[in-house]
Amino acid sequence: MVKGINDLNKKVAQIPKRIEVAARRAMEKGAEELVEMMKRLVPKDSGDLRDSIGWTWGNAPAGAKVIAQSDPDERGLKITVYAGNERAYYAAWVEFGTAPHNVAKGGGNKSFKGAATGHPGSRAQPFFFPSYRSLRKRIQSRIKRETRKSMKFVGPPTASEAG
């Protein structure tokens, strides 16, 4: 029997875990950067929309609009960046703007018979797409760099890899 085979098997078994831990950390850092930039760019009337921007592992909270999310891996892990909630339901309207429309109760449809109350629409005030476009390559590069680095690392498992 070859000496040290058990140690080798343990080290080989740690490689996928080590890569996952490194990728998760890089994804979390990228999500934090994206959220911070979005919060800096979003218009701040009441602050409700700014306060609703965040990220999470898994699905977005109820009432939030999913801004971006990764495809789930084989373990079902995915990271989601979101904006909006029950109070700040207008995230998409701020990002993309609105066309002129009737805001009277029951308005907006062709069968409306009341007095129209027109809204001139609102201009787009994008906060997500400028952030995403400016950080996308940086985030992707960080994930690739950290996973490559974890593949090359030689040494005992760290505390996060062992658990």
mmCIF file with all atom_site columns, C-alpha atoms in Angstrom:
data_model
loop_
_atom_site.group_PDB
_atom_site.id
_atom_site.type_symbol
_atom_site.label_atom_id
_atom_site.label_alt_id
_atom_site.label_comp_id
_atom_site.label_asym_id
_atom_site.label_entity_id
_atom_site.label_seq_id
_atom_site.pdbx_PDB_ins_code
_atom_site.Cartn_x
_atom_site.Cartn_y
_atom_site.Cartn_z
_atom_site.occupancy
_atom_site.B_iso_or_equiv
_atom_site.pdbx_formal_charge
_atom_site.auth_seq_id
_atom_site.auth_comp_id
_atom_site.auth_asym_id
_atom_site.auth_atom_id
_atom_site.pdbx_PDB_model_num
ATOM 1   C CA . MET A 1 1   ? 0.000   0.000  0.000   1.00 0.00 ? 1   MET A CA 1
ATOM 2   C CA . VAL A 1 2   ? 1.152   3.512  -0.781  1.00 0.00 ? 2   VAL A CA 1
ATOM 3   C CA . LYS A 1 3   ? 2.052   5.622  2.231   1.00 0.00 ? 3   LYS A CA 1
ATOM 4   C CA . GLY A 1 4   ? 0.078   8.862  2.655   1.00 0.00 ? 4   GLY A CA 1
ATOM 5   C CA . ILE A 1 5   ? -2.825  7.883  0.386   1.00 0.00 ? 5   ILE A CA 1
ATOM 6   C CA . ASN A 1 6   ? -5.353  8.826  3.075   1.00 0.00 ? 6   ASN A CA 1
ATOM 7   C CA . ASP A 1 7   ? -3.801  12.291 3.413   1.00 0.00 ? 7   ASP A CA 1
ATOM 8   C CA . LEU A 1 8   ? -3.851  12.699 -0.367  1.00 0.00 ? 8   LEU A CA 1
ATOM 9   C CA . ASN A 1 9   ? -7.522  11.691 -0.557  1.00 0.00 ? 9   ASN A CA 1
ATOM 10  C CA . LYS A 1 10  ? -8.393  14.221 2.164   1.00 0.00 ? 10  LYS A CA 1
ATOM 11  C CA . LYS A 1 11  ? -6.576  16.994 0.299   1.00 0.00 ? 11  LYS A CA 1
ATOM 12  C CA . VAL A 1 12  ? -8.245  16.127 -3.004  1.00 0.00 ? 12  VAL A CA 1
ATOM 13  C CA . ALA A 1 13  ? -11.671 16.089 -1.312  1.00 0.00 ? 13  ALA A CA 1
ATOM 14  C CA . GLN A 1 14  ? -11.033 19.631 0.007   1.00 0.00 ? 14  GLN A CA 1
ATOM 15  C CA . ILE A 1 15  ? -10.391 21.123 -3.455  1.00 0.00 ? 15  ILE A CA 1
ATOM 16  C CA . PRO A 1 16  ? -14.061 21.510 -4.511  1.00 0.00 ? 16  PRO A CA 1
ATOM 17  C CA . LYS A 1 17  ? -14.978 22.962 -1.105  1.00 0.00 ? 17  LYS A CA 1
ATOM 18  C CA . ARG A 1 18  ? -12.016 25.363 -1.265  1.00 0.00 ? 18  ARG A CA 1
ATOM 19  C CA . ILE A 1 19  ? -13.074 26.568 -4.723  1.00 0.00 ? 19  ILE A CA 1
ATOM 20  C CA . GLU A 1 20  ? -16.689 27.017 -3.603  1.00 0.00 ? 20  GLU A CA 1
ATOM 21  C CA . VAL A 1 21  ? -15.646 29.034 -0.555  1.00 0.00 ? 21  VAL A CA 1
ATOM 22  C CA . ALA A 1 22  ? -13.405 31.276 -2.665  1.00 0.00 ? 22  ALA A CA 1
ATOM 23  C CA . ALA A 1 23  ? -16.117 31.800 -5.298  1.00 0.00 ? 23  ALA A CA 1
ATOM 24  C CA . ARG A 1 24  ? -18.743 32.591 -2.649  1.00 0.00 ? 24  ARG A CA 1
ATOM 25  C CA . ARG A 1 25  ? -16.509 35.195 -1.017  1.00 0.00 ? 25  ARG A CA 1
ATOM 26  C CA . ALA A 1 26  ? -15.758 36.812 -4.378  1.00 0.00 ? 26  ALA A CA 1
ATOM 27  C CA . MET A 1 27  ? -19.466 36.817 -5.326  1.00 0.00 ? 27  MET A CA 1
ATOM 28  C CA . GLU A 1 28  ? -20.418 38.356 -1.983  1.00 0.00 ? 28  GLU A CA 1
ATOM 29  C CA . LYS A 1 29  ? -17.821 41.099 -2.384  1.00 0.00 ? 29  LYS A CA 1
ATOM 30  C CA . GLY A 1 30  ? -19.059 41.801 -5.919  1.00 0.00 ? 30  GLY A CA 1
ATOM 31  C CA . ALA A 1 31  ? -22.678 41.959 -4.751  1.00 0.00 ? 31  ALA A CA 1
ATOM 32  C CA . GLU A 1 32  ? -21.695 44.369 -1.956  1.00 0.00 ? 32  GLU A CA 1
ATOM 33  C CA . GLU A 1 33  ? -19.906 46.635 -4.446  1.00 0.00 ? 33  GLU A CA 1
ATOM 34  C CA . LEU A 1 34  ? -22.882 46.564 -6.810  1.00 0.00 ? 34  LEU A CA 1
ATOM 35  C CA . VAL A 1 35  ? -25.358 47.372 -4.037  1.00 0.00 ? 35  VAL A CA 1
ATOM 36  C CA . GLU A 1 36  ? -23.169 50.213 -2.728  1.00 0.00 ? 36  GLU A CA 1
ATOM 37  C CA . MET A 1 37  ? -22.920 51.802 -6.176  1.00 0.00 ? 37  MET A CA 1
ATOM 38  C CA . MET A 1 38  ? -26.654 51.409 -6.794  1.00 0.00 ? 38  MET A CA 1
ATOM 39  C CA . LYS A 1 39  ? -27.387 53.114 -3.470  1.00 0.00 ? 39  LYS A CA 1
ATOM 40  C CA . ARG A 1 40  ? -25.100 56.013 -4.429  1.00 0.00 ? 40  ARG A CA 1
ATOM 41  C CA . LEU A 1 41  ? -26.815 56.465 -7.817  1.00 0.00 ? 41  LEU A CA 1
ATOM 42  C CA . VAL A 1 42  ? -30.490 55.998 -6.878  1.00 0.00 ? 42  VAL A CA 1
ATOM 43  C CA . PRO A 1 43  ? -32.532 59.215 -6.477  1.00 0.00 ? 43  PRO A CA 1
ATOM 44  C CA . LYS A 1 44  ? -33.117 59.956 -2.799  1.00 0.00 ? 44  LYS A CA 1
ATOM 45  C CA . ASP A 1 45  ? -36.556 61.484 -2.170  1.00 0.00 ? 45  ASP A CA 1
ATOM 46  C CA . SER A 1 46  ? -37.664 59.656 0.952   1.00 0.00 ? 46  SER A CA 1
ATOM 47  C CA . GLY A 1 47  ? -34.820 57.117 1.014   1.00 0.00 ? 47  GLY A CA 1
ATOM 48  C CA . ASP A 1 48  ? -37.242 54.150 0.878   1.00 0.00 ? 48  ASP A CA 1
ATOM 49  C CA . LEU A 1 49  ? -35.955 52.925 -2.487  1.00 0.00 ? 49  LEU A CA 1
ATOM 50  C CA . ARG A 1 50  ? -32.312 53.357 -1.460  1.00 0.00 ? 50  ARG A CA 1
ATOM 51  C CA . ASP A 1 51  ? -32.941 51.427 1.757   1.00 0.00 ? 51  ASP A CA 1
ATOM 52  C CA . SER A 1 52  ? -34.665 48.598 -0.138  1.00 0.00 ? 52  SER A CA 1
ATOM 53  C CA . ILE A 1 53  ? -31.636 47.796 -2.317  1.00 0.00 ? 53  ILE A CA 1
ATOM 54  C CA . GLY A 1 54  ? -29.742 44.715 -1.189  1.00 0.00 ? 54  GLY A CA 1
ATOM 55  C CA . TRP A 1 55  ? -28.505 41.228 -2.015  1.00 0.00 ? 55  TRP A CA 1
ATOM 56  C CA . THR A 1 56  ? -29.072 37.765 -0.629  1.00 0.00 ? 56  THR A CA 1
ATOM 57  C CA . TRP A 1 57  ? -28.227 34.141 -1.254  1.00 0.00 ? 57  TRP A CA 1
ATOM 58  C CA . GLY A 1 58  ? -31.317 32.515 -2.757  1.00 0.00 ? 58  GLY A CA 1
ATOM 59  C CA . ASN A 1 59  ? -34.523 34.318 -3.678  1.00 0.00 ? 59  ASN A CA 1
ATOM 60  C CA . ALA A 1 60  ? -35.317 37.991 -3.157  1.00 0.00 ? 60  ALA A CA 1
ATOM 61  C CA . PRO A 1 61  ? -37.620 38.997 -0.275  1.00 0.00 ? 61  PRO A CA 1
ATOM 62  C CA . ALA A 1 62  ? -41.357 39.300 -0.928  1.00 0.00 ? 62  ALA A CA 1
ATOM 63  C CA . GLY A 1 63  ? -42.301 42.437 -2.850  1.00 0.00 ? 63  GLY A CA 1
ATOM 64  C CA . ALA A 1 64  ? -38.790 43.074 -4.183  1.00 0.00 ? 64  ALA A CA 1
ATOM 65  C CA . LYS A 1 65  ? -37.925 43.333 -7.870  1.00 0.00 ? 65  LYS A CA 1
ATOM 66  C CA . VAL A 1 66  ? -35.063 41.072 -8.871  1.00 0.00 ? 66  VAL A CA 1
ATOM 67  C CA . ILE A 1 67  ? -32.415 43.231 -10.468 1.00 0.00 ? 67  ILE A CA 1
ATOM 68  C CA . ALA A 1 68  ? -29.845 40.508 -11.158 1.00 0.00 ? 68  ALA A CA 1
ATOM 69  C CA . GLN A 1 69  ? -29.210 36.954 -10.069 1.00 0.00 ? 69  GLN A CA 1
ATOM 70  C CA . SER A 1 70  ? -26.758 34.227 -10.854 1.00 0.00 ? 70  SER A CA 1
ATOM 71  C CA . ASP A 1 71  ? -27.866 30.924 -12.278 1.00 0.00 ? 71  ASP A CA 1
ATOM 72  C CA . PRO A 1 72  ? -28.233 28.345 -9.506  1.00 0.00 ? 72  PRO A CA 1
ATOM 73  C CA . ASP A 1 73  ? -25.371 25.864 -9.380  1.00 0.00 ? 73  ASP A CA 1
ATOM 74  C CA . GLU A 1 74  ? -25.799 22.118 -8.903  1.00 0.00 ? 74  GLU A CA 1
ATOM 75  C CA . ARG A 1 75  ? -26.317 22.704 -5.158  1.00 0.00 ? 75  ARG A CA 1
ATOM 76  C CA . GLY A 1 76  ? -29.073 25.261 -5.828  1.00 0.00 ? 76  GLY A CA 1
ATOM 77  C CA . LEU A 1 77  ? -27.006 28.225 -4.591  1.00 0.00 ? 77  LEU A CA 1
ATOM 78  C CA . LYS A 1 78  ? -27.675 31.535 -6.278  1.00 0.00 ? 78  LYS A CA 1
ATOM 79  C CA . ILE A 1 79  ? -27.006 35.143 -5.388  1.00 0.00 ? 79  ILE A CA 1
ATOM 80  C CA . THR A 1 80  ? -29.712 37.752 -5.992  1.00 0.00 ? 80  THR A CA 1
ATOM 81  C CA . VAL A 1 81  ? -29.493 41.552 -6.117  1.00 0.00 ? 81  VAL A CA 1
ATOM 82  C CA . TYR A 1 82  ? -32.855 43.256 -5.603  1.00 0.00 ? 82  TYR A CA 1
ATOM 83  C CA . ALA A 1 83  ? -34.535 46.627 -5.154  1.00 0.00 ? 83  ALA A CA 1
ATOM 84  C CA . GLY A 1 84  ? -37.955 47.583 -3.868  1.00 0.00 ? 84  GLY A CA 1
ATOM 85  C CA . ASN A 1 85  ? -40.418 46.266 -1.332  1.00 0.00 ? 85  ASN A CA 1
ATOM 86  C CA . GLU A 1 86  ? -44.027 46.969 -0.343  1.00 0.00 ? 86  GLU A CA 1
ATOM 87  C CA . ARG A 1 87  ? -43.115 50.596 0.422   1.00 0.00 ? 87  ARG A CA 1
ATOM 88  C CA . ALA A 1 88  ? -40.764 51.152 -2.508  1.00 0.00 ? 88  ALA A CA 1
ATOM 89  C CA . TYR A 1 89  ? -42.722 49.288 -5.200  1.00 0.00 ? 89  TYR A CA 1
ATOM 90  C CA . TYR A 1 90  ? -41.661 51.784 -7.893  1.00 0.00 ? 90  TYR A CA 1
ATOM 91  C CA . ALA A 1 91  ? -38.059 50.604 -8.446  1.00 0.00 ? 91  ALA A CA 1
ATOM 92  C CA . ALA A 1 92  ? -38.641 49.705 -12.124 1.00 0.00 ? 92  ALA A CA 1
ATOM 93  C CA . TRP A 1 93  ? -40.442 53.018 -12.752 1.00 0.00 ? 93  TRP A CA 1
ATOM 94  C CA . VAL A 1 94  ? -37.418 54.945 -11.483 1.00 0.00 ? 94  VAL A CA 1
ATOM 95  C CA . GLU A 1 95  ? -34.953 52.824 -13.484 1.00 0.00 ? 95  GLU A CA 1
ATOM 96  C CA . PHE A 1 96  ? -36.838 52.951 -16.789 1.00 0.00 ? 96  PHE A CA 1
ATOM 97  C CA . GLY A 1 97  ? -39.164 55.962 -16.436 1.00 0.00 ? 97  GLY A CA 1
ATOM 98  C CA . THR A 1 98  ? -42.871 56.058 -17.330 1.00 0.00 ? 98  THR A CA 1
ATOM 99  C CA . ALA A 1 99  ? -44.905 57.254 -20.302 1.00 0.00 ? 99  ALA A CA 1
ATOM 100 C CA . PRO A 1 100 ? -47.656 59.851 -19.856 1.00 0.00 ? 100 PRO A CA 1
ATOM 101 C CA . HIS A 1 101 ? -50.687 58.117 -18.351 1.00 0.00 ? 101 HIS A CA 1
ATOM 102 C CA . ASN A 1 102 ? -54.043 58.604 -16.607 1.00 0.00 ? 102 ASN A CA 1
ATOM 103 C CA . VAL A 1 103 ? -53.780 58.348 -12.816 1.00 0.00 ? 103 VAL A CA 1
ATOM 104 C CA . ALA A 1 104 ? -57.489 58.746 -12.006 1.00 0.00 ? 104 ALA A CA 1
ATOM 105 C CA . LYS A 1 105 ? -59.053 55.840 -10.077 1.00 0.00 ? 105 LYS A CA 1
ATOM 106 C CA . GLY A 1 106 ? -60.052 53.304 -12.715 1.00 0.00 ? 106 GLY A CA 1
ATOM 107 C CA . GLY A 1 107 ? -58.170 55.272 -15.366 1.00 0.00 ? 107 GLY A CA 1
ATOM 108 C CA . GLY A 1 108 ? -55.846 53.886 -17.923 1.00 0.00 ? 108 GLY A CA 1
ATOM 109 C CA . ASN A 1 109 ? -58.301 51.599 -19.677 1.00 0.00 ? 109 ASN A CA 1
ATOM 110 C CA . LYS A 1 110 ? -60.454 52.404 -22.714 1.00 0.00 ? 110 LYS A CA 1
ATOM 111 C CA . SER A 1 111 ? -63.773 51.961 -20.884 1.00 0.00 ? 111 SER A CA 1
ATOM 112 C CA . PHE A 1 112 ? -62.945 54.719 -18.356 1.00 0.00 ? 112 PHE A CA 1
ATOM 113 C CA . LYS A 1 113 ? -65.760 57.324 -18.292 1.00 0.00 ? 113 LYS A CA 1
ATOM 114 C CA . GLY A 1 114 ? -64.594 59.723 -15.535 1.00 0.00 ? 114 GLY A CA 1
ATOM 115 C CA . ALA A 1 115 ? -62.539 62.868 -15.695 1.00 0.00 ? 115 ALA A CA 1
ATOM 116 C CA . ALA A 1 116 ? -59.015 62.068 -16.730 1.00 0.00 ? 116 ALA A CA 1
ATOM 117 C CA . THR A 1 117 ? -56.184 63.085 -14.470 1.00 0.00 ? 117 THR A CA 1
ATOM 118 C CA . GLY A 1 118 ? -53.106 63.103 -16.630 1.00 0.00 ? 118 GLY A CA 1
ATOM 119 C CA . HIS A 1 119 ? -49.617 62.391 -15.463 1.00 0.00 ? 119 HIS A CA 1
ATOM 120 C CA . PRO A 1 120 ? -46.869 63.665 -17.756 1.00 0.00 ? 120 PRO A CA 1
ATOM 121 C CA . GLY A 1 121 ? -44.743 60.588 -17.152 1.00 0.00 ? 121 GLY A CA 1
ATOM 122 C CA . SER A 1 122 ? -41.330 60.569 -15.568 1.00 0.00 ? 122 SER A CA 1
ATOM 123 C CA . ARG A 1 123 ? -37.877 60.442 -17.039 1.00 0.00 ? 123 ARG A CA 1
ATOM 124 C CA . ALA A 1 124 ? -35.682 57.428 -16.419 1.00 0.00 ? 124 ALA A CA 1
ATOM 125 C CA . GLN A 1 125 ? -33.217 57.779 -13.552 1.00 0.00 ? 125 GLN A CA 1
ATOM 126 C CA . PRO A 1 126 ? -31.202 54.590 -13.970 1.00 0.00 ? 126 PRO A CA 1
ATOM 127 C CA . PHE A 1 127 ? -29.300 53.331 -10.975 1.00 0.00 ? 127 PHE A CA 1
ATOM 128 C CA . PHE A 1 128 ? -28.927 49.616 -11.681 1.00 0.00 ? 128 PHE A CA 1
ATOM 129 C CA . PHE A 1 129 ? -27.718 49.293 -15.273 1.00 0.00 ? 129 PHE A CA 1
ATOM 130 C CA . PRO A 1 130 ? -24.988 51.954 -15.008 1.00 0.00 ? 130 PRO A CA 1
ATOM 131 C CA . SER A 1 131 ? -23.727 50.211 -11.845 1.00 0.00 ? 131 SER A CA 1
ATOM 132 C CA . TYR A 1 132 ? -23.933 46.771 -13.429 1.00 0.00 ? 132 TYR A CA 1
ATOM 133 C CA . ARG A 1 133 ? -22.186 47.818 -16.644 1.00 0.00 ? 133 ARG A CA 1
ATOM 134 C CA . SER A 1 134 ? -19.353 49.557 -14.815 1.00 0.00 ? 134 SER A CA 1
ATOM 135 C CA . LEU A 1 135 ? -18.694 46.687 -12.356 1.00 0.00 ? 135 LEU A CA 1
ATOM 136 C CA . ARG A 1 136 ? -19.526 43.560 -14.404 1.00 0.00 ? 136 ARG A CA 1
ATOM 137 C CA . LYS A 1 137 ? -16.008 42.831 -15.705 1.00 0.00 ? 137 LYS A CA 1
ATOM 138 C CA . ARG A 1 138 ? -14.425 43.640 -12.353 1.00 0.00 ? 138 ARG A CA 1
ATOM 139 C CA . ILE A 1 139 ? -16.761 41.242 -10.517 1.00 0.00 ? 139 ILE A CA 1
ATOM 140 C CA . GLN A 1 140 ? -16.289 38.462 -13.078 1.00 0.00 ? 140 GLN A CA 1
ATOM 141 C CA . SER A 1 141 ? -12.497 38.891 -13.005 1.00 0.00 ? 141 SER A CA 1
ATOM 142 C CA . ARG A 1 142 ? -12.455 38.721 -9.198  1.00 0.00 ? 142 ARG A CA 1
ATOM 143 C CA . ILE A 1 143 ? -14.446 35.468 -9.184  1.00 0.00 ? 143 ILE A CA 1
ATOM 144 C CA . LYS A 1 144 ? -12.148 33.880 -11.784 1.00 0.00 ? 144 LYS A CA 1
ATOM 145 C CA . ARG A 1 145 ? -9.008  35.114 -10.036 1.00 0.00 ? 145 ARG A CA 1
ATOM 146 C CA . GLU A 1 146 ? -10.087 33.873 -6.593  1.00 0.00 ? 146 GLU A CA 1
ATOM 147 C CA . THR A 1 147 ? -11.155 30.435 -7.867  1.00 0.00 ? 147 THR A CA 1
ATOM 148 C CA . ARG A 1 148 ? -7.875  30.013 -9.758  1.00 0.00 ? 148 ARG A CA 1
ATOM 149 C CA . LYS A 1 149 ? -5.928  31.063 -6.667  1.00 0.00 ? 149 LYS A CA 1
ATOM 150 C CA . SER A 1 150 ? -7.836  28.540 -4.542  1.00 0.00 ? 150 SER A CA 1
ATOM 151 C CA . MET A 1 151 ? -7.032  25.756 -7.024  1.00 0.00 ? 151 MET A CA 1
ATOM 152 C CA . LYS A 1 152 ? -3.315  26.515 -6.757  1.00 0.00 ? 152 LYS A CA 1
ATOM 153 C CA . PHE A 1 153 ? -3.285  26.852 -2.952  1.00 0.00 ? 153 PHE A CA 1
ATOM 154 C CA . VAL A 1 154 ? -1.364  24.101 -1.211  1.00 0.00 ? 154 VAL A CA 1
ATOM 155 C CA . GLY A 1 155 ? -1.792  23.683 2.495   1.00 0.00 ? 155 GLY A CA 1
ATOM 156 C CA . PRO A 1 156 ? -4.109  22.506 5.215   1.00 0.00 ? 156 PRO A CA 1
ATOM 157 C CA . PRO A 1 157 ? -7.820  23.328 4.982   1.00 0.00 ? 157 PRO A CA 1
ATOM 158 C CA . THR A 1 158 ? -8.812  26.632 6.515   1.00 0.00 ? 158 THR A CA 1
ATOM 159 C CA . ALA A 1 159 ? -11.536 26.837 9.174   1.00 0.00 ? 159 ALA A CA 1
ATOM 160 C CA . SER A 1 160 ? -14.193 27.832 6.592   1.00 0.00 ? 160 SER A CA 1
ATOM 161 C CA . GLU A 1 161 ? -13.233 24.906 4.337   1.00 0.00 ? 161 GLU A CA 1
ATOM 162 C CA . ALA A 1 162 ? -13.304 22.363 7.123   1.00 0.00 ? 162 ALA A CA 1
ATOM 163 C CA . GLY A 1 163 ? -16.841 23.296 8.268   1.00 0.00 ? 163 GLY A CA 1
#
